[in-house]
Amino acid sequence: MEQLYIALDFQSADQVERFLEKLAPHRPALKVGMELYYAEGPAFVRHLVRQGHDVFLDLKVHDIPETARRTMRVIGQLGVELTNVHAAGGKAMMEAVLTGLRETSPNTRLIAVTQLTSTDQDMLTDLMIPHAMDEVVAHYAREADQAGLDGVVCSALDTTHIKATCRSGFQLVTPGIRPNGTDANDQKRIATVTDARRNGATDLVIGRAITQAKDPKVVYEALLSEWKGIKQ
């Protein structure tokens, strides 16, 4: 844990390779999401792993339990460090997915998405979810914990509620991280690196603040130093 994953919000392997050249000699932890995975496929994920990168494969698996289990068996063969499902798929699905993952990978960690960081209370109302955001997130996290998962993806604003209801050592991976003075873009529940660390986050996901920076290496090193230098 204590990773800072760079979200590879790119559409091709060539774009990724050009970006990673700018970070040399660093071999940062990377998040591969749906856009890049659907463009380049599992072979590129394996390539990144072979290059020495710890990879978070962010596909948010969400389907009936058997389909989800079989899908995770395939993901388990890619050598990634971390992957995820939607907690909204329910406890039975999460248990099935964990079973499928362990059939092919003993080491890949599995986490669940509680609510996207683009979700706010108004959206929960639109989805006919009547409870407060912190209650919904804590409930989904508790379901993931009971299903045996390693942790959840959550906003840094939700970590305190989750820590109060889940077991010690439960992984809290927080996207929506923005350095001071940068735009929120389409994220609604955001936090700084310092906020995330002090709230109990175990890992960060940072994308555009690094990938779209004029000097990505300088920004990455500064954020990594801030993340590693703050004690909870």
Tab-separated table of C-alpha atoms in Angstrom:
chain	number	residue	atom	x	y	z
A	1	MET	CA	0.000	0.000	0.000
A	2	GLU	CA	0.924	3.710	0.174
A	3	GLN	CA	1.031	3.854	-3.606
A	4	LEU	CA	0.559	6.960	-5.704
A	5	TYR	CA	-1.019	5.645	-8.892
A	6	ILE	CA	-0.886	7.860	-11.958
A	7	ALA	CA	-4.143	7.548	-13.897
A	8	LEU	CA	-3.218	6.951	-17.529
A	9	ASP	CA	-6.003	8.953	-19.159
A	10	PHE	CA	-4.699	8.300	-22.651
A	11	GLN	CA	-6.157	6.666	-25.757
A	12	SER	CA	-3.138	4.758	-27.040
A	13	ALA	CA	0.002	2.928	-26.000
A	14	ASP	CA	2.113	5.434	-27.935
A	15	GLN	CA	0.744	8.310	-25.869
A	16	VAL	CA	1.486	6.397	-22.682
A	17	GLU	CA	5.042	5.585	-23.725
A	18	ARG	CA	5.762	9.208	-24.599
A	19	PHE	CA	4.390	10.300	-21.246
A	20	LEU	CA	6.388	7.728	-19.277
A	21	GLU	CA	9.594	8.822	-21.021
A	22	LYS	CA	9.121	12.215	-19.380
A	23	LEU	CA	9.173	10.552	-15.930
A	24	ALA	CA	12.359	8.531	-16.418
A	25	PRO	CA	14.085	7.067	-14.487
A	26	HIS	CA	10.997	6.692	-12.270
A	27	ARG	CA	8.850	3.566	-12.627
A	28	PRO	CA	5.636	4.936	-11.099
A	29	ALA	CA	2.605	2.922	-10.091
A	30	LEU	CA	-0.030	3.273	-12.820
A	31	LYS	CA	-3.795	3.069	-13.124
A	32	VAL	CA	-5.147	1.646	-16.367
A	33	GLY	CA	-8.794	2.522	-16.833
A	34	MET	CA	-11.444	1.530	-19.316
A	35	GLU	CA	-10.461	3.978	-22.061
A	36	LEU	CA	-6.896	2.708	-22.372
A	37	TYR	CA	-7.775	-0.933	-21.711
A	38	TYR	CA	-10.431	-1.002	-24.422
A	39	ALA	CA	-8.017	0.677	-26.846
A	40	GLU	CA	-4.958	-1.490	-26.195
A	41	GLY	CA	-6.202	-4.598	-24.397
A	42	PRO	CA	-4.610	-7.015	-21.937
A	43	ALA	CA	-1.327	-7.288	-23.844
A	44	PHE	CA	-0.486	-3.688	-22.993
A	45	VAL	CA	-1.278	-4.260	-19.329
A	46	ARG	CA	1.149	-7.186	-19.314
A	47	HIS	CA	3.728	-4.952	-21.032
A	48	LEU	CA	3.483	-2.333	-18.278
A	49	VAL	CA	3.867	-5.027	-15.615
A	50	ARG	CA	6.950	-6.409	-17.380
A	51	GLN	CA	8.409	-2.900	-17.453
A	52	GLY	CA	8.329	-2.867	-13.647
A	53	HIS	CA	5.202	-0.822	-12.994
A	54	ASP	CA	2.729	-1.731	-10.265
A	55	VAL	CA	-0.609	-1.605	-12.091
A	56	PHE	CA	-4.085	-0.859	-10.777
A	57	LEU	CA	-6.492	-2.207	-13.416
A	58	ASP	CA	-9.594	-0.081	-12.976
A	59	LEU	CA	-12.391	-1.828	-14.900
A	60	LYS	CA	-15.077	-1.678	-12.181
A	61	VAL	CA	-16.474	-5.148	-12.856
A	62	HIS	CA	-20.232	-5.218	-12.253
A	63	ASP	CA	-22.354	-8.125	-13.485
A	64	ILE	CA	-24.180	-11.213	-12.305
A	65	PRO	CA	-21.975	-13.214	-9.914
A	66	GLU	CA	-20.947	-16.008	-12.294
A	67	THR	CA	-20.060	-13.679	-15.161
A	68	ALA	CA	-18.139	-11.446	-12.774
A	69	ARG	CA	-16.290	-14.445	-11.332
A	70	ARG	CA	-15.225	-15.688	-14.760
A	71	THR	CA	-14.133	-12.203	-15.773
A	72	MET	CA	-11.958	-11.873	-12.699
A	73	ARG	CA	-10.301	-15.216	-13.419
A	74	VAL	CA	-9.019	-13.619	-16.635
A	75	ILE	CA	-7.908	-10.426	-14.918
A	76	GLY	CA	-6.006	-12.508	-12.387
A	77	GLN	CA	-3.730	-13.746	-15.161
A	78	LEU	CA	-2.479	-10.249	-16.061
A	79	GLY	CA	-0.097	-9.793	-13.134
A	80	VAL	CA	-1.620	-6.544	-11.868
A	81	GLU	CA	-1.185	-5.427	-8.280
A	82	LEU	CA	-4.732	-4.162	-7.793
A	83	THR	CA	-8.133	-4.374	-9.485
A	84	ASN	CA	-11.719	-3.517	-8.619
A	85	VAL	CA	-15.454	-4.121	-8.802
A	86	HIS	CA	-18.552	-2.033	-8.112
A	87	ALA	CA	-19.819	-2.604	-4.582
A	88	ALA	CA	-23.298	-1.899	-5.973
A	89	GLY	CA	-23.135	-5.398	-7.489
A	90	GLY	CA	-23.816	-6.743	-4.004
A	91	LYS	CA	-22.089	-8.990	-1.527
A	92	ALA	CA	-22.753	-12.215	-3.469
A	93	MET	CA	-21.118	-10.768	-6.570
A	94	MET	CA	-18.119	-9.513	-4.607
A	95	GLU	CA	-17.640	-12.913	-2.991
A	96	ALA	CA	-17.839	-14.596	-6.406
A	97	VAL	CA	-15.338	-12.166	-7.888
A	98	LEU	CA	-12.869	-12.772	-5.081
A	99	THR	CA	-13.199	-16.526	-5.642
A	100	GLY	CA	-12.510	-16.093	-9.360
A	101	LEU	CA	-9.505	-13.885	-8.750
A	102	ARG	CA	-7.946	-16.343	-6.320
A	103	GLU	CA	-8.283	-19.138	-8.876
A	104	THR	CA	-5.602	-17.454	-10.997
A	105	SER	CA	-3.831	-14.961	-8.716
A	106	PRO	CA	-2.935	-15.330	-5.036
A	107	ASN	CA	-1.513	-11.827	-4.757
A	108	THR	CA	-3.645	-9.348	-6.724
A	109	ARG	CA	-5.583	-7.189	-4.274
A	110	LEU	CA	-9.301	-6.610	-4.854
A	111	ILE	CA	-11.173	-3.466	-3.886
A	112	ALA	CA	-14.691	-2.156	-4.476
A	113	VAL	CA	-15.957	1.199	-5.717
A	114	THR	CA	-18.330	2.729	-3.166
A	115	GLN	CA	-19.464	5.861	-5.012
A	116	LEU	CA	-17.720	7.648	-7.851
A	117	THR	CA	-16.107	10.945	-6.914
A	118	SER	CA	-18.364	12.594	-9.516
A	119	THR	CA	-21.391	11.544	-7.437
A	120	ASP	CA	-22.940	14.013	-5.017
A	121	GLN	CA	-26.039	13.984	-2.824
A	122	ASP	CA	-28.244	15.279	-5.629
A	123	MET	CA	-27.230	12.367	-7.832
A	124	LEU	CA	-28.035	9.879	-5.069
A	125	THR	CA	-31.503	11.443	-4.938
A	126	ASP	CA	-31.835	11.057	-8.723
A	127	LEU	CA	-30.919	7.377	-8.284
A	128	MET	CA	-33.654	7.041	-5.622
A	129	ILE	CA	-31.082	6.357	-2.899
A	130	PRO	CA	-32.599	8.195	0.080
A	131	HIS	CA	-29.704	8.036	2.525
A	132	ALA	CA	-26.906	10.511	3.131
A	133	MET	CA	-23.701	10.065	1.155
A	134	ASP	CA	-21.593	9.117	4.176
A	135	GLU	CA	-24.124	6.435	5.188
A	136	VAL	CA	-24.253	4.965	1.682
A	137	VAL	CA	-20.479	4.875	1.328
A	138	ALA	CA	-19.971	3.327	4.766
A	139	HIS	CA	-22.606	0.664	4.031
A	140	TYR	CA	-21.035	-0.292	0.696
A	141	ALA	CA	-17.607	-0.429	2.334
A	142	ARG	CA	-18.926	-2.664	5.109
A	143	GLU	CA	-20.426	-5.020	2.503
A	144	ALA	CA	-17.049	-5.194	0.729
A	145	ASP	CA	-15.291	-5.872	4.015
A	146	GLN	CA	-17.711	-8.671	4.888
A	147	ALA	CA	-17.232	-10.162	1.407
A	148	GLY	CA	-13.502	-10.466	2.126
A	149	LEU	CA	-12.223	-7.748	-0.192
A	150	ASP	CA	-9.026	-5.865	0.586
A	151	GLY	CA	-10.522	-2.398	0.563
A	152	VAL	CA	-12.488	0.191	-1.358
A	153	VAL	CA	-12.155	3.096	-3.727
A	154	CYS	CA	-13.575	6.164	-2.022
A	155	SER	CA	-13.306	9.915	-1.794
A	156	ALA	CA	-10.848	11.203	0.781
A	157	LEU	CA	-13.889	12.884	2.319
A	158	ASP	CA	-15.347	9.442	3.133
A	159	THR	CA	-12.356	7.746	4.724
A	160	THR	CA	-13.195	8.645	8.322
A	161	HIS	CA	-16.628	7.007	8.114
A	162	ILE	CA	-15.175	3.877	6.520
A	163	LYS	CA	-12.351	3.511	9.044
A	164	ALA	CA	-14.960	3.609	11.795
A	165	THR	CA	-16.908	0.680	10.353
A	166	CYS	CA	-14.347	-1.602	8.654
A	167	ARG	CA	-11.504	-3.766	9.911
A	168	SER	CA	-8.033	-2.481	10.619
A	169	GLY	CA	-5.819	-2.562	7.538
A	170	PHE	CA	-8.724	-2.091	5.113
A	171	GLN	CA	-7.315	-0.381	2.029
A	172	LEU	CA	-8.695	3.087	1.181
A	173	VAL	CA	-7.771	4.105	-2.365
A	174	THR	CA	-8.675	7.719	-3.012
A	175	PRO	CA	-9.086	9.310	-6.435
A	176	GLY	CA	-10.236	12.906	-6.877
A	177	ILE	CA	-6.918	14.242	-5.581
A	178	ARG	CA	-6.075	17.767	-6.681
A	179	PRO	CA	-3.024	19.849	-5.755
A	180	ASN	CA	-3.845	23.223	-4.231
A	181	GLY	CA	-4.911	25.732	-6.867
A	182	THR	CA	-5.849	23.258	-9.620
A	183	ASP	CA	-9.235	22.762	-11.257
A	184	ALA	CA	-11.689	20.156	-10.003
A	185	ASN	CA	-12.708	19.315	-13.613
A	186	ASP	CA	-15.612	16.804	-13.484
A	187	GLN	CA	-14.852	15.670	-9.935
A	188	LYS	CA	-17.147	16.910	-7.167
A	189	ARG	CA	-15.775	15.346	-3.974
A	190	ILE	CA	-12.093	16.202	-4.102
A	191	ALA	CA	-9.222	16.662	-1.657
A	192	THR	CA	-5.544	17.570	-1.557
A	193	VAL	CA	-2.770	15.075	-0.903
A	194	THR	CA	-2.441	16.389	2.643
A	195	ASP	CA	-6.187	16.066	3.237
A	196	ALA	CA	-6.176	12.487	1.980
A	197	ARG	CA	-3.236	11.402	4.125
A	198	ARG	CA	-4.568	12.989	7.278
A	199	ASN	CA	-8.027	11.499	6.692
A	200	GLY	CA	-6.520	8.008	6.555
A	201	ALA	CA	-6.168	7.245	2.850
A	202	THR	CA	-3.795	4.349	2.164
A	203	ASP	CA	-3.271	4.998	-1.569
A	204	LEU	CA	-3.844	7.847	-4.029
A	205	VAL	CA	-4.915	8.067	-7.652
A	206	ILE	CA	-3.887	11.241	-9.465
A	207	GLY	CA	-4.406	11.795	-13.176
A	208	ARG	CA	-4.671	15.077	-15.032
A	209	ALA	CA	-2.761	17.085	-12.433
A	210	ILE	CA	0.294	15.055	-13.508
A	211	THR	CA	-0.473	13.883	-17.055
A	212	GLN	CA	-1.440	17.354	-18.289
A	213	ALA	CA	1.280	19.250	-16.452
A	214	LYS	CA	3.904	21.193	-18.393
A	215	ASP	CA	6.587	19.242	-16.546
A	216	PRO	CA	4.996	15.969	-15.341
A	217	LYS	CA	8.177	14.779	-13.654
A	218	VAL	CA	8.462	17.839	-11.421
A	219	VAL	CA	4.786	17.621	-10.431
A	220	TYR	CA	4.975	13.868	-9.824
A	221	GLU	CA	8.062	14.177	-7.631
A	222	ALA	CA	6.496	16.999	-5.619
A	223	LEU	CA	3.244	15.111	-5.042
A	224	LEU	CA	5.060	11.875	-4.216
A	225	SER	CA	7.283	13.711	-1.735
A	226	GLU	CA	4.230	15.304	-0.121
A	227	TRP	CA	2.455	11.945	0.074
A	228	LYS	CA	5.391	10.052	1.529
A	229	GLY	CA	6.366	12.845	3.879
A	230	ILE	CA	3.071	13.236	5.721
A	231	LYS	CA	2.486	11.014	8.723
A	232	GLN	CA	-1.037	10.035	9.751
